Coordinates of N, CA and C in Angstrom, one line a residue:
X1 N 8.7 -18.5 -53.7 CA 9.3 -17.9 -52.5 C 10.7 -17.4 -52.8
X2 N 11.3 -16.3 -52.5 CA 12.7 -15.4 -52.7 C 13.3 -16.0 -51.8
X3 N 14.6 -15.9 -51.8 CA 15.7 -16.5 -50.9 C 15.4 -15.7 -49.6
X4 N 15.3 -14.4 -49.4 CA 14.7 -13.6 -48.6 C 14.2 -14.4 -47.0
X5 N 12.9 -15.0 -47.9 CA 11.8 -16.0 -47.5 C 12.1 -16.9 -46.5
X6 N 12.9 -17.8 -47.8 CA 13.4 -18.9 -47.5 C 14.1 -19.0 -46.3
X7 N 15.4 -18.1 -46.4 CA 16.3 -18.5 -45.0 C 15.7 -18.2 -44.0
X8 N 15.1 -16.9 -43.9 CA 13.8 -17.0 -42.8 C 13.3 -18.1 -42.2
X9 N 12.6 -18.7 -43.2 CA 11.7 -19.9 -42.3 C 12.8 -21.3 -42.3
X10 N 13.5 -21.4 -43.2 CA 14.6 -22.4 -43.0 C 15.4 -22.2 -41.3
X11 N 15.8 -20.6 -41.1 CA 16.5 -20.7 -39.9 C 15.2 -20.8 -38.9
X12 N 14.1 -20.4 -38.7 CA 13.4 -20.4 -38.1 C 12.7 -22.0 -37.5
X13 N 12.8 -22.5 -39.0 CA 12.4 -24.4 -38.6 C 13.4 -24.7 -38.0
X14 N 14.5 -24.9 -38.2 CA 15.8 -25.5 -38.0 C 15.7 -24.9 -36.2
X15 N 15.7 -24.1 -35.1 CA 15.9 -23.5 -34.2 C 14.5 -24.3 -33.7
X16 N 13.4 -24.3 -33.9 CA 12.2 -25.2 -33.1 C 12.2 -26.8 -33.4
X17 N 13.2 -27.2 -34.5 CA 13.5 -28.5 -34.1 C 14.2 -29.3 -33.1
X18 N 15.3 -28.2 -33.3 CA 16.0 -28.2 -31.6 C 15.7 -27.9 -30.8
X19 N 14.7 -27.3 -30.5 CA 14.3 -27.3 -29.6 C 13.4 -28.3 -29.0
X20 N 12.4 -28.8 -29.8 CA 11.9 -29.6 -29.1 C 12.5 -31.1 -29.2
X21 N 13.9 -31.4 -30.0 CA 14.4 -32.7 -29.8 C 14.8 -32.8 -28.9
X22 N 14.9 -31.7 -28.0 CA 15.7 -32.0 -26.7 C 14.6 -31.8 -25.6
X23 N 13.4 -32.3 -25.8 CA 12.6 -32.5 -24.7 C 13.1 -33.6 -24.3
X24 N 12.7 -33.7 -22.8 CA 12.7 -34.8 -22.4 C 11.3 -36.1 -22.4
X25 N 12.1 -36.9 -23.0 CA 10.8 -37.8 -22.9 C 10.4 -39.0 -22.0
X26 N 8.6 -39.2 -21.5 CA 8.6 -40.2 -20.8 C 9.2 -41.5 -20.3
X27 N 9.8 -41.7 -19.8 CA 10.1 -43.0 -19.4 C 9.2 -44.3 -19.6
X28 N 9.8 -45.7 -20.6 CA 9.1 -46.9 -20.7 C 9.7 -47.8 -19.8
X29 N 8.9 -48.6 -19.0 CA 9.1 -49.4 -17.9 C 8.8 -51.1 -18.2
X30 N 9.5 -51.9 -18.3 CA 9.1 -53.6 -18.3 C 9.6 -53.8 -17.3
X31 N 8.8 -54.4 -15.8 CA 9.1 -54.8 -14.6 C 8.3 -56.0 -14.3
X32 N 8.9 -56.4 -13.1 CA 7.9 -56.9 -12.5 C 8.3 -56.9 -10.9
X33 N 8.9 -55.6 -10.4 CA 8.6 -55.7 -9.3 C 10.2 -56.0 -8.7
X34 N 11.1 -55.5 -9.2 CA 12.3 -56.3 -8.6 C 12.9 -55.7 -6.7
X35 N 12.5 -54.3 -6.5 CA 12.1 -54.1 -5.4 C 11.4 -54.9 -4.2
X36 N 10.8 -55.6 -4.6 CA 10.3 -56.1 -3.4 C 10.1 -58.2 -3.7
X37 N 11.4 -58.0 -4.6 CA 11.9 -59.9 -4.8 C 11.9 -60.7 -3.9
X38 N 12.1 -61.6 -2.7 CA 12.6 -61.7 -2.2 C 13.3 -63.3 -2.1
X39 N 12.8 -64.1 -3.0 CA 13.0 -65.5 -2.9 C 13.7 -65.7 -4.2
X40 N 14.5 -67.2 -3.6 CA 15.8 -67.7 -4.1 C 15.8 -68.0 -5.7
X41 N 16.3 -67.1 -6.2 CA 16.3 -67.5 -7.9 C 17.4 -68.0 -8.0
X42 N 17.8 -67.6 -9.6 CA 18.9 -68.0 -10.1 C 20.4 -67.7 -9.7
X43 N 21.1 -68.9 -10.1 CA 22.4 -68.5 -9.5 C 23.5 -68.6 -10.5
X44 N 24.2 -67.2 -10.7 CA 24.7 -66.3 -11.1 C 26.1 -67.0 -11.2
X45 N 26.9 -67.0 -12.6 CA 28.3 -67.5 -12.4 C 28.8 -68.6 -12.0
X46 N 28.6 -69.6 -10.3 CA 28.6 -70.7 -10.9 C 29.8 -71.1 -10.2
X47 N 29.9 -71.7 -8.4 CA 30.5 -72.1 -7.7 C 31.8 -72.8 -7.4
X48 N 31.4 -73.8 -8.8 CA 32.3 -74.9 -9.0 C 34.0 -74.7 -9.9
X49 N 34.1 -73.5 -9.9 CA 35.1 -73.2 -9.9 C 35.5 -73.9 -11.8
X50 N 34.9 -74.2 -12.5 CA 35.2 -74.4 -14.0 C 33.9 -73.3 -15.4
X51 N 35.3 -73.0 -16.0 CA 34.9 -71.7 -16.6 C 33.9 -72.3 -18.0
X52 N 33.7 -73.3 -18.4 CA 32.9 -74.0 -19.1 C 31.3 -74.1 -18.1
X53 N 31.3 -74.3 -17.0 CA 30.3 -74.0 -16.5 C 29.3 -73.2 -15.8
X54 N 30.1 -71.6 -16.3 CA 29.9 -70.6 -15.9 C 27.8 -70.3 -16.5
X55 N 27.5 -70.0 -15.5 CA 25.6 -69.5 -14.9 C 25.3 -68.7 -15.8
X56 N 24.5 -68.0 -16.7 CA 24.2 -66.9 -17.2 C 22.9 -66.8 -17.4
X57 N 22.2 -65.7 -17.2 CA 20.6 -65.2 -17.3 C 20.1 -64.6 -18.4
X58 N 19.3 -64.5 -19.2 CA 19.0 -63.4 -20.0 C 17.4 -62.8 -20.0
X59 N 16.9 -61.6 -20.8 CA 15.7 -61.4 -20.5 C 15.9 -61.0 -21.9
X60 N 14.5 -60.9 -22.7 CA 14.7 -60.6 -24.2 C 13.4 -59.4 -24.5
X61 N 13.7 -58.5 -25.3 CA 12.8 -57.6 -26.3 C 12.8 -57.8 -27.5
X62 N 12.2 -57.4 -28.1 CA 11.9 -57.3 -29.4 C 11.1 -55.9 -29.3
X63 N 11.8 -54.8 -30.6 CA 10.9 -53.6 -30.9 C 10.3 -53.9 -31.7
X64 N 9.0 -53.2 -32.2 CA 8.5 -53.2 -33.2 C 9.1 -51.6 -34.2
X65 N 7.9 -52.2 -35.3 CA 8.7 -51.6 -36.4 C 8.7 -49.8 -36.4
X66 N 7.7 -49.6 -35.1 CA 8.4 -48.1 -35.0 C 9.0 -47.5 -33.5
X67 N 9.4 -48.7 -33.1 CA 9.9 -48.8 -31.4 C 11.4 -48.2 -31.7
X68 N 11.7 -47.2 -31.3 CA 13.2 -47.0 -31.0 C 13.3 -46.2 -29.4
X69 N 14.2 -46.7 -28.8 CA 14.4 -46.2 -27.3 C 15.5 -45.9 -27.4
X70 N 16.5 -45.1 -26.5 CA 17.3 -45.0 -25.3 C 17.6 -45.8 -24.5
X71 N 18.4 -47.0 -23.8 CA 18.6 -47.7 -22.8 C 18.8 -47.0 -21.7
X72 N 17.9 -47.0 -20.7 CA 18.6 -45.9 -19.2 C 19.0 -46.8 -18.4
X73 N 18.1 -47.9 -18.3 CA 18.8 -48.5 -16.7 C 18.4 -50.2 -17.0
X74 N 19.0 -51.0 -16.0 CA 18.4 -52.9 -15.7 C 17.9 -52.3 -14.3
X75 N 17.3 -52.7 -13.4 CA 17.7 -52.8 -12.1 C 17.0 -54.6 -12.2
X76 N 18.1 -55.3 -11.1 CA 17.4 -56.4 -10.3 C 18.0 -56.7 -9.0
X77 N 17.3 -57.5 -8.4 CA 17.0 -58.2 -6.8 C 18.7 -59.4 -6.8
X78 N 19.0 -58.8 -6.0 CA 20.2 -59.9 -6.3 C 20.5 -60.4 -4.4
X79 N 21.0 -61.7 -4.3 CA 20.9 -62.2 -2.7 C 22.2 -63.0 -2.9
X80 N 23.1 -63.0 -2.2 CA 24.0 -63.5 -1.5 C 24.0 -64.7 -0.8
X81 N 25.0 -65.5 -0.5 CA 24.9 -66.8 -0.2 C 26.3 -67.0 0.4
X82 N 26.3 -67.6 2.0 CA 27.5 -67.8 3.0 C 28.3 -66.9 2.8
X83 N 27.9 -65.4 2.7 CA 28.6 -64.1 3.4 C 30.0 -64.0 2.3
X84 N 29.8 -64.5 0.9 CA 31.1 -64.4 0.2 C 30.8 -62.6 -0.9
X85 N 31.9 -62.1 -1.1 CA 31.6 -61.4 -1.9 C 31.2 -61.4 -3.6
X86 N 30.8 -60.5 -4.5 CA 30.3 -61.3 -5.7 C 30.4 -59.9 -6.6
X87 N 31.0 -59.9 -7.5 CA 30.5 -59.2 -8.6 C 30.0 -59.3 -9.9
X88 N 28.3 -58.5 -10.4 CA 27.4 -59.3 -11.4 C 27.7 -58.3 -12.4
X89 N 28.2 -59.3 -13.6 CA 28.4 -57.7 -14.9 C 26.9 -58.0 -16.2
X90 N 27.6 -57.9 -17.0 CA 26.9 -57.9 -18.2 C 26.3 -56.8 -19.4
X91 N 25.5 -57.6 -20.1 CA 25.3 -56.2 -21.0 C 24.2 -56.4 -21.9
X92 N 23.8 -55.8 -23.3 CA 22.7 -55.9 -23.9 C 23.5 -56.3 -25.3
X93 N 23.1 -57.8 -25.7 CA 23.1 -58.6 -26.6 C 22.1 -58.2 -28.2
X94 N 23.0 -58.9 -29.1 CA 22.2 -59.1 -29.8 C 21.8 -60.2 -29.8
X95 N 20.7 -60.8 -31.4 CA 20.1 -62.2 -31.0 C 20.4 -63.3 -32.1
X96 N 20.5 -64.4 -31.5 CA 20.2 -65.6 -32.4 C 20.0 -66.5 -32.3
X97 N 19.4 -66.5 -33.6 CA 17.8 -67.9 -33.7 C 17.4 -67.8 -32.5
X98 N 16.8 -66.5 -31.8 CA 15.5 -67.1 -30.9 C 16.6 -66.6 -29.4
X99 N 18.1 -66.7 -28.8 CA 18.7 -66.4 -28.1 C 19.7 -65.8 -27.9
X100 N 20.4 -65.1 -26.9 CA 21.3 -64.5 -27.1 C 22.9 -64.9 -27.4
X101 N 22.7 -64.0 -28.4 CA 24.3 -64.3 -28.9 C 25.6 -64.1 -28.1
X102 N 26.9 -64.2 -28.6 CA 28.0 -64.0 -27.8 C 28.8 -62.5 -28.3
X103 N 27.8 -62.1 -29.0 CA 28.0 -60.9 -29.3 C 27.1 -59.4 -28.9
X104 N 28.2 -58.4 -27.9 CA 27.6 -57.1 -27.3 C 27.2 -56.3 -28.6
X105 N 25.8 -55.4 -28.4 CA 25.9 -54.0 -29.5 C 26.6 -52.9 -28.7
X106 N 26.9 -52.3 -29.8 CA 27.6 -51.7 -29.3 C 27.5 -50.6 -28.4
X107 N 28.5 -50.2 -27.3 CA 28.6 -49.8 -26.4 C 27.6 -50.4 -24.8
X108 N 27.0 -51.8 -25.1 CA 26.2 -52.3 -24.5 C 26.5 -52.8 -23.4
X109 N 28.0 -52.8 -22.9 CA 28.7 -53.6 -21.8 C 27.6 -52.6 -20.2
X110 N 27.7 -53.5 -19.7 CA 26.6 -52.7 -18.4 C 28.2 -52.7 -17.3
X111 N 28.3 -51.8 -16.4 CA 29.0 -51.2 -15.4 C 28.6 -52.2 -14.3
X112 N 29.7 -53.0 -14.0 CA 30.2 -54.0 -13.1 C 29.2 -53.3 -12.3
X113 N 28.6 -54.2 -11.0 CA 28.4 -54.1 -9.7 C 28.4 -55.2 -8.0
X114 N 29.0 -54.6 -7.3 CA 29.5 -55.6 -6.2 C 28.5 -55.7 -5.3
X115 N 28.0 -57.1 -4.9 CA 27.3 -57.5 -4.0 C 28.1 -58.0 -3.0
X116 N 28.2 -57.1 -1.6 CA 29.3 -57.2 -0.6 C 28.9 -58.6 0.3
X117 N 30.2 -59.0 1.0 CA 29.7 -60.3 1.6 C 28.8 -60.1 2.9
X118 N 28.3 -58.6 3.5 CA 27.3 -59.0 4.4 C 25.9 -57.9 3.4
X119 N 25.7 -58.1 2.2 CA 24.6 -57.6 1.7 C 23.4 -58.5 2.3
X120 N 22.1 -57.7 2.1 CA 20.8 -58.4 2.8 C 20.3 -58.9 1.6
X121 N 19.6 -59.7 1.9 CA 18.3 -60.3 0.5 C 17.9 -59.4 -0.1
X122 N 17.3 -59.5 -0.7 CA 16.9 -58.6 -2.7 C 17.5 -57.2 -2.5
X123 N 18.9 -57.5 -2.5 CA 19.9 -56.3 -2.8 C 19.1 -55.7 -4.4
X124 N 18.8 -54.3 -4.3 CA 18.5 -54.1 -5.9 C 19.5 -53.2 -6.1
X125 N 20.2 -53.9 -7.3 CA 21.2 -53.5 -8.0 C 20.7 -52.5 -9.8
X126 N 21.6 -51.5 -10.0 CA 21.5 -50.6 -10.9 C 22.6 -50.9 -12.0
X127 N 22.4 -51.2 -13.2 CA 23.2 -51.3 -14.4 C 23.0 -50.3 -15.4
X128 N 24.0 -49.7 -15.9 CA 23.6 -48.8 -16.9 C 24.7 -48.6 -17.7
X129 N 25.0 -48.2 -19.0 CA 26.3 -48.2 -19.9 C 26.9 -46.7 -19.9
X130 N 28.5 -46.8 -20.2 CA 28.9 -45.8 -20.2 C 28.1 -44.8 -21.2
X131 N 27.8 -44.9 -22.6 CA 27.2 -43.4 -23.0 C 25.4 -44.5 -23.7
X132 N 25.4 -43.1 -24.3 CA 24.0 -43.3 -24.9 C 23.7 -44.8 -26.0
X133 N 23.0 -45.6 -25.5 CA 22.8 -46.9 -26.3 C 21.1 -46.5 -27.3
X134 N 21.0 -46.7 -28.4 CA 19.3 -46.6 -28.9 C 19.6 -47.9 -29.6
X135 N 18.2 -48.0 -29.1 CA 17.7 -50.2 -29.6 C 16.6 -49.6 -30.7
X136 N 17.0 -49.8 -31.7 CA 16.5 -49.5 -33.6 C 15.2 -50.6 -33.4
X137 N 14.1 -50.0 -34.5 CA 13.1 -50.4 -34.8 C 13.4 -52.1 -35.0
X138 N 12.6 -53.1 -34.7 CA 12.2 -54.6 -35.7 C 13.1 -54.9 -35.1
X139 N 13.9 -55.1 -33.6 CA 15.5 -55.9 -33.3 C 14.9 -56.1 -32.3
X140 N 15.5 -57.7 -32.1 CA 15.5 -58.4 -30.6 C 16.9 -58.1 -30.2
X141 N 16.8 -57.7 -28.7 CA 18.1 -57.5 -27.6 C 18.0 -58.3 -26.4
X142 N 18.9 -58.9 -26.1 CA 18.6 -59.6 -25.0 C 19.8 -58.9 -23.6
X143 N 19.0 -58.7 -22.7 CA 19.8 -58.3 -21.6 C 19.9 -59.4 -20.4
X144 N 21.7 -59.4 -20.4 CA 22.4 -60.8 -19.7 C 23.4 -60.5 -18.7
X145 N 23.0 -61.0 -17.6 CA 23.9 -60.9 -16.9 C 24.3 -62.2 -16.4
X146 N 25.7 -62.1 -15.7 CA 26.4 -63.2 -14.5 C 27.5 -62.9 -13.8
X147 N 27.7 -63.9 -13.2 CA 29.3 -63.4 -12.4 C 30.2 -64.1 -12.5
X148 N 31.2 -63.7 -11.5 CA 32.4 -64.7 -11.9 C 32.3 -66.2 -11.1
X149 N 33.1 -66.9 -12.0 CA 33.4 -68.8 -11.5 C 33.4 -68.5 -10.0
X150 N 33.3 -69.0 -8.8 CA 33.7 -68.5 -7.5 C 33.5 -69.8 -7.0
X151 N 34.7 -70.1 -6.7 CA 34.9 -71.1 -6.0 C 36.3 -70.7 -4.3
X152 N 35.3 -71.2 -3.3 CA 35.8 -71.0 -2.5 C 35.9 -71.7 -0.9
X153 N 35.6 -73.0 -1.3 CA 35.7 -74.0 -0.7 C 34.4 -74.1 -0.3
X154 N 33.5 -75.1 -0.8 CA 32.3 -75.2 -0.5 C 31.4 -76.3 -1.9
X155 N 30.2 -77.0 -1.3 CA 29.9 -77.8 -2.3 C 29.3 -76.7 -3.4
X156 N 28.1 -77.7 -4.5 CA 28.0 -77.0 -5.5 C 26.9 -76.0 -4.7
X157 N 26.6 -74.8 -5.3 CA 25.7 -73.8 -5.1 C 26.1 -73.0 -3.8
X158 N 27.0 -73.4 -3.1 CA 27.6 -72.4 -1.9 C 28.2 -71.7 -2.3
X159 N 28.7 -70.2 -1.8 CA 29.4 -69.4 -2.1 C 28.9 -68.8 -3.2
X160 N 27.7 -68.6 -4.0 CA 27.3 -68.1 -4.7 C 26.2 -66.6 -4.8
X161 N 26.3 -66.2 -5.6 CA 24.7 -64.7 -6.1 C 23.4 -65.6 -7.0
X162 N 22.7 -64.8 -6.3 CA 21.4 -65.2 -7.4 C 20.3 -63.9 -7.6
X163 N 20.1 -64.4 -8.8 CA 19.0 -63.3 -9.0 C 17.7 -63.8 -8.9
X164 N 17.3 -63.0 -8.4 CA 15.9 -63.2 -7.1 C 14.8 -63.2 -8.0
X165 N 13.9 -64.0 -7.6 CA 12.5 -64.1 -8.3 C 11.5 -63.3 -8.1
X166 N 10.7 -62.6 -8.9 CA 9.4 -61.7 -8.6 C 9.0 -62.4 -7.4
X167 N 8.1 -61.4 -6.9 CA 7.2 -62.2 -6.4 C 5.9 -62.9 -6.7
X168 N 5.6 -64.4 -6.5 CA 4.8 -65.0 -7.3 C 5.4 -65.6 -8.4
X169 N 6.6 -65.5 -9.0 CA 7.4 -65.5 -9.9 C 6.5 -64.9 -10.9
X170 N 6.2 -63.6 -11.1 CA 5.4 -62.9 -11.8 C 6.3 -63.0 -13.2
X171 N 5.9 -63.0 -14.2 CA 6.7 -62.0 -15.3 C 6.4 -60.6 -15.6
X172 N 7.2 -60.6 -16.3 CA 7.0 -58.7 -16.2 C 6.0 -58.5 -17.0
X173 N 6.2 -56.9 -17.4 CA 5.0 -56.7 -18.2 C 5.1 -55.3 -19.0
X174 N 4.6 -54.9 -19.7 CA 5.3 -53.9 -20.3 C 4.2 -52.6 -20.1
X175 N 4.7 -51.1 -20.0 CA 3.7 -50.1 -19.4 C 4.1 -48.9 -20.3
X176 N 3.0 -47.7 -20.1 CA 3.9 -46.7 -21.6 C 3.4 -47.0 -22.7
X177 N 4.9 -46.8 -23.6 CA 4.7 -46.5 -24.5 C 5.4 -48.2 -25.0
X178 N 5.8 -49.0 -24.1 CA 6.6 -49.9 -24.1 C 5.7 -51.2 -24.0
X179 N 4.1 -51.2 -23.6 CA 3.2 -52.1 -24.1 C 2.7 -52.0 -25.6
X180 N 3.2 -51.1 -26.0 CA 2.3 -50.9 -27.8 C 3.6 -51.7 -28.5
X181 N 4.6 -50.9 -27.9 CA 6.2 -51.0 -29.3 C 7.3 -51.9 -28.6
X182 N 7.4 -53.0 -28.0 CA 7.7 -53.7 -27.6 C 7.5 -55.5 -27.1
X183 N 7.9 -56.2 -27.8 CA 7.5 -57.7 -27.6 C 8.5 -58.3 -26.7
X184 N 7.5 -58.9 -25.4 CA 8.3 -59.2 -24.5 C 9.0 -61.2 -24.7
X185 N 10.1 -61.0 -25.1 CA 10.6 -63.0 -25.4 C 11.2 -63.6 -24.1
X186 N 10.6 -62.9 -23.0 CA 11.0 -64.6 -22.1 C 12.5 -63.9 -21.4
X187 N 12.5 -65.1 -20.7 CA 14.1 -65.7 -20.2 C 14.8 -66.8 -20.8
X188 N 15.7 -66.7 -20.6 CA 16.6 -67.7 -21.5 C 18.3 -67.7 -20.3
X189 N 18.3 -69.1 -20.3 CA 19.2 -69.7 -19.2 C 20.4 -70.5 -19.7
X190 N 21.6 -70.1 -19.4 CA 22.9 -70.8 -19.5 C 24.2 -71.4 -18.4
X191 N 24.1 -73.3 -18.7 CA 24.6 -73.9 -17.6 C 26.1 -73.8 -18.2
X192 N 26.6 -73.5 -19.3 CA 27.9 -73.8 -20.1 C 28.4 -72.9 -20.6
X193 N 28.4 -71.6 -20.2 CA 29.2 -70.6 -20.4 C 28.7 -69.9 -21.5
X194 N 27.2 -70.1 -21.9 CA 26.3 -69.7 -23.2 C 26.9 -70.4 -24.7
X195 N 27.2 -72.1 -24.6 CA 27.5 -72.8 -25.4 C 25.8 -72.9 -26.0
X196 N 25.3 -73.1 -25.0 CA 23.4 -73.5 -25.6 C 22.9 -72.6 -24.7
X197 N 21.5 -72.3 -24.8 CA 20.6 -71.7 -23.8 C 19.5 -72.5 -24.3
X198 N 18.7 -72.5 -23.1 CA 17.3 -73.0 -22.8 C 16.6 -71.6 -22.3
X199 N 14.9 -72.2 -23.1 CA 14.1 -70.9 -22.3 C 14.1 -71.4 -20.2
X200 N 13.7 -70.6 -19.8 CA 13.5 -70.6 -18.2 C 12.2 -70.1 -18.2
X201 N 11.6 -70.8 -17.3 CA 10.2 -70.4 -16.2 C 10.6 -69.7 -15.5
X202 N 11.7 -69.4 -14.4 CA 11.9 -68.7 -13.5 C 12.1 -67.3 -13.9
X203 N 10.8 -66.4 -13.0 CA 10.6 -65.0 -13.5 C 11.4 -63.9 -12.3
X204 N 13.0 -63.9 -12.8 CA 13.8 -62.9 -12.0 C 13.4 -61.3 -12.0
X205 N 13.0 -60.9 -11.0 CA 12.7 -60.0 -10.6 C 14.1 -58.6 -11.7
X206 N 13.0 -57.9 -12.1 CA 13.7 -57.0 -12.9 C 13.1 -55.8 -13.4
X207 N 13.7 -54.5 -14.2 CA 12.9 -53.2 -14.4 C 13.7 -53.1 -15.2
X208 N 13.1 -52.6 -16.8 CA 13.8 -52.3 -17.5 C 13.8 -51.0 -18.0
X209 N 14.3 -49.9 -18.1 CA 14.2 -48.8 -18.5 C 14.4 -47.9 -19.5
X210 N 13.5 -47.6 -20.5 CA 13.8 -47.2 -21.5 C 12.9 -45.5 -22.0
X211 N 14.1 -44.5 -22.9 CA 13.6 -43.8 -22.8 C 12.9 -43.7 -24.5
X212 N 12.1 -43.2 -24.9 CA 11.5 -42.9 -26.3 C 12.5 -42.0 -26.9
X213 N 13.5 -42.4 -27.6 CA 14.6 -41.5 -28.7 C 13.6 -40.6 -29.7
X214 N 14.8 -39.6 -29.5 CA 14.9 -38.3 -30.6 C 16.0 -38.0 -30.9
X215 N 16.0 -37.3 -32.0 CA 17.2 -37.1 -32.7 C 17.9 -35.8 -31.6
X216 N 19.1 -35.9 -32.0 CA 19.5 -35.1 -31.3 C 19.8 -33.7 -32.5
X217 N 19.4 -32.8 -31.0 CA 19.2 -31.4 -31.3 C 20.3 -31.0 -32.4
X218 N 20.2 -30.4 -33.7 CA 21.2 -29.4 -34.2 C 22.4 -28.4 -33.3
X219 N 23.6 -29.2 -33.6 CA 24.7 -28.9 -33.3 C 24.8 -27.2 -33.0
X220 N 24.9 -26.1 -32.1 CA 25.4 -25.0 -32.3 C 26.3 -24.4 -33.1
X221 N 27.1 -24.9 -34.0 CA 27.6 -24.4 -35.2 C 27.4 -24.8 -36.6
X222 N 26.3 -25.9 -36.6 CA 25.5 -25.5 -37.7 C 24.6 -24.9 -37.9
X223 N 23.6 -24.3 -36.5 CA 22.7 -23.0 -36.1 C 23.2 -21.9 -36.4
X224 N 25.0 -21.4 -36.3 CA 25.5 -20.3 -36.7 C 25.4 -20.6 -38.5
X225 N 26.1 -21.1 -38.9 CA 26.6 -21.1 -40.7 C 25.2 -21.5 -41.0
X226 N 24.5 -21.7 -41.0 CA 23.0 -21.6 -41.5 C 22.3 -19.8 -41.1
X227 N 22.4 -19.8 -40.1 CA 22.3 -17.9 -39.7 C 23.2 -17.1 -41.0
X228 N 24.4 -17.4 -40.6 CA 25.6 -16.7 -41.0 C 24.8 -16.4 -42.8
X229 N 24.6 -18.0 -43.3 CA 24.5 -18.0 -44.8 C 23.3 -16.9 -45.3
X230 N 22.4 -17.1 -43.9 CA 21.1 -16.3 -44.6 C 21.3 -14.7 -44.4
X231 N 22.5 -14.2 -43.5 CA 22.7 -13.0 -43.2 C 23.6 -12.5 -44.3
X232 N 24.6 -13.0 -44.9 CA 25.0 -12.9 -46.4 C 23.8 -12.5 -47.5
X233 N 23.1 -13.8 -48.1 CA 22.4 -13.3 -48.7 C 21.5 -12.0 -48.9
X234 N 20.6 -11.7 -47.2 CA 20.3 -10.7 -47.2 C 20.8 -9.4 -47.7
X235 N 22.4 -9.2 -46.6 CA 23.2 -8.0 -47.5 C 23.3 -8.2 -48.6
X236 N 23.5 -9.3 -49.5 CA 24.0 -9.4 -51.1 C 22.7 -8.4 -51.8
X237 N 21.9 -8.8 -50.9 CA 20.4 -8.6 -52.1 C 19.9 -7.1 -51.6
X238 N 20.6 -6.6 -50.6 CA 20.6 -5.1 -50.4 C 21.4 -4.3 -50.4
X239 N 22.8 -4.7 -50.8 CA 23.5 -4.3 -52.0 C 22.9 -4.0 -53.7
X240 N 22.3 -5.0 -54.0 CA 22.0 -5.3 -55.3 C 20.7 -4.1 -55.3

């Protein structure tokens, strides 16, 4: 093949790769329903007013070895308790031995949200990170949330959030492309500020959203100096 050739189909591939990396791709869903939660789950952060015994929730994945996603969204069912206000943060963990660590990947922190003091039962709440997160092939992540100590005159469990249980206390389930390339690990519960976790039976109402990753499209000025280089050539060789 002549250089001629070449940059031809070189600029030519390079321009339909970008293009199609920037389709948009289906949405993968693990839920179970957090929409229509409505009974008393877990409780969130943790009354008693000592930071050692701060509440914490988690939900865990595992990809398989050719699973890579996009993080879009958490949503869950969150309910209120004696009209206090509450805010639930959290973010997407990495793992160890089996639970979540005390360590975020990066850019995983999820965007605060406030559960007001006259919110109704299975408030569903939206978490998402400031930019683009992708969860890499063969990795467990565990997605964790809680709130703050809140203590405000009241015995233990008053004045508290909780995140609401499916209904039935279903567990979720995975749909997509997110039942083939995705292993679903449970809940996992923290009474001590995530000193230990225990697995949980309680199936908190949740949706997890993920998109199927592509590379991202070729930059527009490496589409020019790849043009540029094969428009050189050309004249060189019609000169010559």
């Amino acid at each position: 093949m002549n250089l001629t050739h070449f940059f031809r189909r070189l600029l030519f591939s390079t321009i339909a790769l970008g293009a199609l990396s920037s389709l948009t791709q289906a949405q993968v869903t693990i839920s179970n329903n957090p929409a229509t939660a409505t009974t008393e789950g877990t409780v969130l952060g943790n009354s008693a007013g000592v930071l050692a015994n701060k509440y914490w929730k988690a939900y865990g994945i595992t990809t398989s070895a050719s699973g890579t996603f996009d993080f879009t969204s958490l949503q869950m069912s969150s309910e209120n308790e004696h009209n206090a206000p509450h805010t639930i943060s959290g973010g997407i963990y990495t793992d160890s031995a089996g639970n979540p660590s005390s360590t975020l990947i990066a850019g995983g922190a999820f965007g605060s949200q406030l559960v007001g003091a006259s919110a109704p039962a299975a408030t569903l709440l939206t978490f998402t990170t400031a930019g683009t997160v992708t969860l890499v092939p063969s990795t467990t992540y565990w997605f964790v949330l809680t709130s703050e100590v809140y203590n405000a005159g009241g015995a233990d469990f008053q004045n508290v959030v909780r995140w609401d249980l499916a209904v039935g206390n279903a567990l979720p389930g995975a749909t997509g492309a997110g039942a083939g390339e995705v292993v679903l690990e449970g809940y996992r519960f923290s009474d001590n500020n995530r000193a230990s976790w225990t697995s949980s039976s309680l199936s908190n109402g949740l949706t997890i959203e993920l998109a199927t990753h592509t590379a991202a499209a070729p930059e527009p000025t490496s589409l020019a100096f790849l043009a540029l280089g094969g428009t050189l050539v050309l004249a060189r060789r019609r000169r010559a």
